[in-house]
Short mmCIF file of C-alpha atoms and ligand atoms in Angstrom, two decimals:
data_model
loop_
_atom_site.label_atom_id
_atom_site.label_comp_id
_atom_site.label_asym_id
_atom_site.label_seq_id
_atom_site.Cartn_x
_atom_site.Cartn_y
_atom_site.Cartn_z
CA UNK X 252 13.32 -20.62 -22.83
CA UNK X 253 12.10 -17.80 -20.54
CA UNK X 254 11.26 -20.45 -18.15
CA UNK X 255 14.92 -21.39 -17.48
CA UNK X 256 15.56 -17.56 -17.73
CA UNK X 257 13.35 -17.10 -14.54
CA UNK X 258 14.19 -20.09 -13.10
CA UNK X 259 18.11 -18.73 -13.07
CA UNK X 260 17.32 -15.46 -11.58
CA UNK X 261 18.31 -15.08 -8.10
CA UNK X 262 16.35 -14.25 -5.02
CA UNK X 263 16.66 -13.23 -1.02
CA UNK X 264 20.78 -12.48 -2.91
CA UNK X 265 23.52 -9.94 -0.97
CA UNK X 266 23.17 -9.30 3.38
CA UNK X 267 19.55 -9.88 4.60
CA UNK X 268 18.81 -8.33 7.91
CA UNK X 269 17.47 -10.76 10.70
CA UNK X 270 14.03 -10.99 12.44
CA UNK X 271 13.35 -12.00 16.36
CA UNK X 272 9.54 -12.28 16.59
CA UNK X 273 9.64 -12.56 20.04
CA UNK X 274 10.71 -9.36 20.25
CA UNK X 275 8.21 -7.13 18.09
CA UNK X 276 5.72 -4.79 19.82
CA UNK X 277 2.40 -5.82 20.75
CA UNK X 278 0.82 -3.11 17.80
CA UNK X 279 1.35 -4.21 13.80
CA UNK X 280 1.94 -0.33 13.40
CA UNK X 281 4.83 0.23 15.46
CA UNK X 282 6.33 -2.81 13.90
CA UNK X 283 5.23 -1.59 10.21
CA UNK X 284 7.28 1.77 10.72
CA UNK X 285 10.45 0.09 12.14
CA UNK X 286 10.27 -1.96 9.07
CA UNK X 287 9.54 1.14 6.78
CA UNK X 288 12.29 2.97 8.46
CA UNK X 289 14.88 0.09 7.73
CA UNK X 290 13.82 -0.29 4.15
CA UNK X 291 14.58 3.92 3.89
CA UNK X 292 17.88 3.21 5.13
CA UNK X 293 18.53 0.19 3.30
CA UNK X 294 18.11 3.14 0.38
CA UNK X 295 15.03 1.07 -1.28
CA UNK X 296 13.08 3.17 -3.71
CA UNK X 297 10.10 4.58 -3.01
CA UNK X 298 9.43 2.30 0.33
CA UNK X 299 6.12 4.09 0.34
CA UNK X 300 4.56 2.45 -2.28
CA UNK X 301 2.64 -0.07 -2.01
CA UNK X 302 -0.07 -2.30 -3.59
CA UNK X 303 -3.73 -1.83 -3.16
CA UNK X 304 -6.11 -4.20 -4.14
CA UNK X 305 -9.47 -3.57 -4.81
CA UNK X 306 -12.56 -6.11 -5.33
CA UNK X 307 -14.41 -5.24 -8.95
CA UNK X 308 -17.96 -4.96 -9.19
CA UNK X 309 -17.27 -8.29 -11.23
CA UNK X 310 -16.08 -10.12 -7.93
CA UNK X 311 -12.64 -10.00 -9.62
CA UNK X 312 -9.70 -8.29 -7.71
CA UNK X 313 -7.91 -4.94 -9.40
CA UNK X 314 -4.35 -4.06 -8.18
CA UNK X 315 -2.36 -1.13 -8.40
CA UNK X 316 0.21 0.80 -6.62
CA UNK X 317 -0.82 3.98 -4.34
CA UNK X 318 1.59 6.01 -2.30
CA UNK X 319 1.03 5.47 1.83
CA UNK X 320 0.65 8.57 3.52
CA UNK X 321 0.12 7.61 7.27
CA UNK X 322 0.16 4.84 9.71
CA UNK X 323 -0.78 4.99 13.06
CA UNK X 324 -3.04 2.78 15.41
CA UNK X 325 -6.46 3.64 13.12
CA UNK X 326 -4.65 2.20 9.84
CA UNK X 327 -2.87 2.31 7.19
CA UNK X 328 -3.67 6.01 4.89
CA UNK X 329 -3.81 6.61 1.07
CA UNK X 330 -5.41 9.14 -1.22
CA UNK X 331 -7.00 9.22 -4.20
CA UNK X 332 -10.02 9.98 -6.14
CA UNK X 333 -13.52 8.51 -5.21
CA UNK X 334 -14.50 8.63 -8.99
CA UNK X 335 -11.34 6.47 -10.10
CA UNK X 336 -12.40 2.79 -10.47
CA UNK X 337 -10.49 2.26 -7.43
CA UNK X 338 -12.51 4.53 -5.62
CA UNK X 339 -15.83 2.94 -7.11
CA UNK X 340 -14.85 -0.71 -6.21
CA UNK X 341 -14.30 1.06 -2.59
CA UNK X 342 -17.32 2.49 -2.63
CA UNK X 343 -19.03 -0.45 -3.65
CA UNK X 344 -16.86 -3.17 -1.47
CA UNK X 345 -15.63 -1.02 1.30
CA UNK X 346 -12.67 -3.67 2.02
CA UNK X 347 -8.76 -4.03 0.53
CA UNK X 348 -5.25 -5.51 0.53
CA UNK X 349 -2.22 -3.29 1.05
CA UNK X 350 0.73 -5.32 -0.17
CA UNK X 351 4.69 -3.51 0.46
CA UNK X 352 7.57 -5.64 -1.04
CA UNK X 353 11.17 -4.27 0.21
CA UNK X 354 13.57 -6.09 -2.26
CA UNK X 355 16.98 -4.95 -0.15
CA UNK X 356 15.48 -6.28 2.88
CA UNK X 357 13.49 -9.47 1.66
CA UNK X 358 10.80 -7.89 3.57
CA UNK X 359 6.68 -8.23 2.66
CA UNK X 360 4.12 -6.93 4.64
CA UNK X 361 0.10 -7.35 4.09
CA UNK X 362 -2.49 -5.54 5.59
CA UNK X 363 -6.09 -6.60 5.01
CA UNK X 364 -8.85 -4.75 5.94
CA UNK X 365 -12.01 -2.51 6.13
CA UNK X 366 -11.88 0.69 4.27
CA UNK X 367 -13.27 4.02 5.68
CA UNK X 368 -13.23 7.17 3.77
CA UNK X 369 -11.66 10.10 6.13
CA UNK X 370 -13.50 13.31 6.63
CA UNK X 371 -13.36 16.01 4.35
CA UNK X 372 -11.40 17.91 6.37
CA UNK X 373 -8.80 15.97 6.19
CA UNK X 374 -9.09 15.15 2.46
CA UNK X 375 -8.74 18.53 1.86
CA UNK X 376 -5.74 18.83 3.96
CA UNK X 377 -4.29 15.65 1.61
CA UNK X 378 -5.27 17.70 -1.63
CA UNK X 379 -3.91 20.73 -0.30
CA UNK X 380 -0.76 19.45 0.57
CA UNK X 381 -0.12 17.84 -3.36
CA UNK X 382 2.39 19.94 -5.49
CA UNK X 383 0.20 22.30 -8.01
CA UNK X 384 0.99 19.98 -10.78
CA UNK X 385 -0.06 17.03 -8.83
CA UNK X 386 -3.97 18.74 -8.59
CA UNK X 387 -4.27 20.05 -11.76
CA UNK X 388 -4.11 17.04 -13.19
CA UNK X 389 -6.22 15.59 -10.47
CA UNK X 390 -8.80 18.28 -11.11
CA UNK X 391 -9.34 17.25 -15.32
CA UNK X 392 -10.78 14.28 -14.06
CA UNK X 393 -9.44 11.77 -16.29
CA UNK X 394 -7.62 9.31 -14.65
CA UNK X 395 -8.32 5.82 -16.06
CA UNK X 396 -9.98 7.40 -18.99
CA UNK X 397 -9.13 6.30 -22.43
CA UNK X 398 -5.82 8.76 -23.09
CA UNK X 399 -6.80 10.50 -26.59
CA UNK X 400 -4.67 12.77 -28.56
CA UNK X 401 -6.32 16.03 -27.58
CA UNK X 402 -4.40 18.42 -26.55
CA UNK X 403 -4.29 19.09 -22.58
CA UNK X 404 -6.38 21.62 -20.95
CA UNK X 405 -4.74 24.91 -19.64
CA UNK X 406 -5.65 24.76 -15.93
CA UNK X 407 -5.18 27.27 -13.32
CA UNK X 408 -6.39 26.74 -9.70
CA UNK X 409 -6.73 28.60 -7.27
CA UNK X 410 -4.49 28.02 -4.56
CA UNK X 411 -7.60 26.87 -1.90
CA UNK X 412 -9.27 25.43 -4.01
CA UNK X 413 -10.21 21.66 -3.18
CA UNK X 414 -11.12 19.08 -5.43
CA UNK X 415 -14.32 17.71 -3.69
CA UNK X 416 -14.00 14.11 -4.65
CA UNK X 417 -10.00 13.97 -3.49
CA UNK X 418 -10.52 11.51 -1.01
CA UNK X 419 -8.09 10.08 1.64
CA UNK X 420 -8.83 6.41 2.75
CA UNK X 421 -7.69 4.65 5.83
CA UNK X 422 -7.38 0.63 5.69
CA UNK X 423 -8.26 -0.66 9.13
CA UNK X 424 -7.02 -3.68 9.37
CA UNK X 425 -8.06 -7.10 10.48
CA UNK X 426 -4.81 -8.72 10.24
CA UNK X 427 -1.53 -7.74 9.73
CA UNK X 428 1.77 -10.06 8.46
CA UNK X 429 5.29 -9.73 8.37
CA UNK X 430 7.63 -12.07 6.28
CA UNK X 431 10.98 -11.91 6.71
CA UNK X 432 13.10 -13.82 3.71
CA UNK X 433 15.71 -16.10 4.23
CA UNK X 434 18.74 -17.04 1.97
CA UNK X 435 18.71 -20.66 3.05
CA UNK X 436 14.59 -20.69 2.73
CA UNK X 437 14.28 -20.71 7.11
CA UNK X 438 11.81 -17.58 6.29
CA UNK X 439 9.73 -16.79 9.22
CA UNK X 440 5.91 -15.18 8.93
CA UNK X 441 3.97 -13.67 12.08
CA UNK X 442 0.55 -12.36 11.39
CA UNK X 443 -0.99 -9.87 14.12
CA UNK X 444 -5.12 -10.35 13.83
CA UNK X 445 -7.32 -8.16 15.64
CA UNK X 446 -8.66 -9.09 18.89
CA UNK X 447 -10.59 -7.61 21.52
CA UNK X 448 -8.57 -6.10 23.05
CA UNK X 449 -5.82 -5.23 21.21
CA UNK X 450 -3.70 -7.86 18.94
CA UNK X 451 -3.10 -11.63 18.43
CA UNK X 452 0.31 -12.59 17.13
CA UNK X 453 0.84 -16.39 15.29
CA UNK X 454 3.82 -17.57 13.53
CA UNK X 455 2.73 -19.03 10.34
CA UNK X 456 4.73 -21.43 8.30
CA UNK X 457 6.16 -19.50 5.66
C1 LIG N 526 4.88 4.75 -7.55
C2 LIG N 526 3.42 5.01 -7.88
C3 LIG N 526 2.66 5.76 -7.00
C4 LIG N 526 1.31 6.00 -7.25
N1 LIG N 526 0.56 6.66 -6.31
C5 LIG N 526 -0.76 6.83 -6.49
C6 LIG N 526 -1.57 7.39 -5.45
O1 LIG N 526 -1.09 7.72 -4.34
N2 LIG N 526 -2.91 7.55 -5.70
C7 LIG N 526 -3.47 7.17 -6.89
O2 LIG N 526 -4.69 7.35 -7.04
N3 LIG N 526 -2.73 6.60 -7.89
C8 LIG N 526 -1.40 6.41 -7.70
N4 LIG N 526 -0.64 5.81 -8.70
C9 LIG N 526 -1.32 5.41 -9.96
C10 LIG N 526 -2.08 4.09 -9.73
O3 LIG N 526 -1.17 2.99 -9.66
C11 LIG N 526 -3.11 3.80 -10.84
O4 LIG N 526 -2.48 3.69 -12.10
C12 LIG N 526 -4.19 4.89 -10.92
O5 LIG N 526 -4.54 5.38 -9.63
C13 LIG N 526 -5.46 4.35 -11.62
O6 LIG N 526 -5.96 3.26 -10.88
P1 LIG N 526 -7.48 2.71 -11.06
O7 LIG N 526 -7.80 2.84 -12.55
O8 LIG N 526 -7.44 1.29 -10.61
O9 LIG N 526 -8.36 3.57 -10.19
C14 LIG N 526 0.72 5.53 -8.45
C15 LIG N 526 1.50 4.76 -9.34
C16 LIG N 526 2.82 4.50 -9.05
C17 LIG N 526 3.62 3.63 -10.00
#
């Protein structure tokens, strides 16, 4: 039954915007925040978000959804705590996937790459810049915990203070691909992969 349910649900429905790979710039970045722009205006829900994937101390891949808080040339940018399992399978297997789905647009973008932990500078700066509800709860410490029913900890920080294991990652990535969806199925992929110098672009068959 729920198979013909999915099976009837549309996809790539309503206006989809085109994509001219010959014209893209030669840097995945620049590309990434022409896309991100477009999916702002295309009023898409928090565009930021996107999925990180993690490999477990298990081999086996975790997923989850951080919130991207830079791009430029050095990588993609999220935060988040280096005692969360995320941040222990990072620690352990410095290396990810950054998946962003833009529904309006039919857009996907994947970034896979080496992870490196920024300085603690700017970490701080990442903390410091969270509303005050956003690092209290930081600071009890009990994300991914097992949520029991006792009651939650008054906290009161002060404003400087800096949660030393808030830590902001940047994905440097080895390769970098673009898929644009198509109603009639003509979608069209181009990967960027790293080369020295600069990047490699391939169309892929979607
Ligand atoms: C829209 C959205 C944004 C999120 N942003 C973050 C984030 O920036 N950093 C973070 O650590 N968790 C974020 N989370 C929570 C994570 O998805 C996840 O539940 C949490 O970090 C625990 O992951 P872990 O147990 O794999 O470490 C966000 C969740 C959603 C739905």
């Amino acid at each position: 039954m729920i198979r013909e349910y999915l099976r009837a649900l549309p996809v790539f429905a309503g206006d989809l915007p085109t994509f001219a790979p010959a014209d893209v710039p030669g840097r995945p970045d620049e590309l990434f925040v022409s896309w991100l722009v477009a999916a702002v205006e295309a009023g898409v829900r928090e565009p930021h978000a996107t999925t990180l994937s993690t490999i477990g101390p298990d081999g086996v891949p975790s997923a989850r959804i951080v919130i991207l808080k830079n791009v430029d040339a050095a990588g993609w940018q999220f935060a988040a705590h280096a005692a969360s399992p995320k941040g222990r399978d990072l620690a352990r297997h410095p290396a990810a996937a950054l998946t962003f789905y833009w529904p309006a647009l039919a857009r996907q973008v994947r970034v896979r790459g080496t992870v490196r932990p920024a300085t603690a500078e700017e970490s701080a700066a990442d903390f410091l810049a969270r509303s005050a509800e956003s690092r209290a709860e930081a600071a009890r410490g009990r994300q991914s915990r097992p949520l029991d029913d006792r009651p939650t900890p008054e906290i009161s920080l002060d404003p400087g203070y800096v949660l030393p294991e808030w830590t902001l990652y940047t994905v440097e990535p080895c390769d970098v691909e673009f898929w644009q969806g198509d109603k009639h199925r003509q979608h069209t992929r181009l990967r960027y992969s790293r080369a020295t110098p600069g990047w490699d672009r391939q169309l892929l068959w979607p």
